[in-house]
Amino acid sequence: MTDPIVSLEIAKLTVEASGQGRTLVTVRNLGTIVEGFPFQVSSPVRQFRHCTTVAPKSQKVIRITGFWRRTSPSPRSRSAP
């Protein structure tokens, strides 16, 4: 397996209380076979895991949208790596 090239539009999202954040992940498969690439998105309150497949010599762009729901009356910002 040839190592993929992965790029992030924004590496660390900051989401305000009751707001949302968005970023794009681009995965390029430089190999000669279809490959599966797992990834994980973590925040202080939730984790999300997904696996995507990318055809040989091509790329896939994945849109990630994170929501932060306010659970207390005081507004706070949260960051997700």
C-alpha positions in Angstrom: 0.0 0.0 0.0 1.3 3.4 -0.9 0.8 6.0 1.8 -2.1 8.4 1.0 -1.8 12.2 0.9 -4.2 13.7 3.4 -4.9 17.4 3.6 -7.2 19.4 5.9 -8.8 22.7 5.0 -8.9 23.6 8.8 -7.0 21.3 11.2 -8.7 22.6 14.4 -12.3 23.7 14.4 -13.6 26.1 17.1 -17.4 25.9 17.4 -19.4 28.4 19.5 -22.2 27.2 21.8 -25.3 26.4 19.6 -23.1 26.8 16.5 -21.5 24.7 13.9 -18.1 24.4 12.3 -17.1 22.9 8.9 -14.0 21.7 7.2 -12.9 19.6 4.3 -10.6 16.6 4.3 -9.0 15.5 1.0 -7.6 12.0 0.7 -5.5 11.1 -2.4 -4.8 7.5 -3.2 -1.5 7.2 -5.0 -1.7 3.4 -5.2 -2.9 1.1 -7.9 -5.8 -0.5 -6.0 -8.9 0.7 -4.2 -8.0 1.5 -0.6 -10.1 2.1 2.5 -9.0 5.0 4.8 -10.4 5.2 8.3 -10.5 8.6 10.1 -11.8 9.9 13.4 -13.1 13.3 14.5 -13.0 14.0 18.2 -14.5 16.7 20.4 -14.9 17.2 24.1 -18.4 15.6 24.0 -18.4 13.2 21.0 -16.3 11.1 18.7 -17.1 10.2 15.1 -15.4 7.4 13.1 -15.8 6.8 9.4 -14.0 4.8 6.7 -14.0 6.0 3.1 -12.8 4.2 0.0 -10.8 5.9 -2.7 -10.2 4.6 -6.2 -6.6 4.2 -7.4 -4.8 7.4 -8.7 -7.7 9.6 -7.5 -8.9 11.6 -4.6 -12.0 12.1 -2.5 -13.1 15.2 -0.6 -15.0 14.6 2.6 -17.0 17.4 4.2 -17.2 17.3 8.0 -19.7 19.5 9.9 -19.6 19.7 13.6 -22.4 21.0 15.8 -22.2 22.1 19.4 -25.5 22.2 21.3 -25.7 24.5 24.3 -26.5 22.5 27.4 -26.1 25.3 29.9 -27.2 29.0 29.9 -23.7 30.3 29.8 -22.1 30.5 26.3 -18.7 28.8 25.8 -16.5 28.0 22.9 -15.3 24.5 22.4 -12.4 23.3 20.1 -12.1 20.0 18.4 -8.7 18.8 17.1 
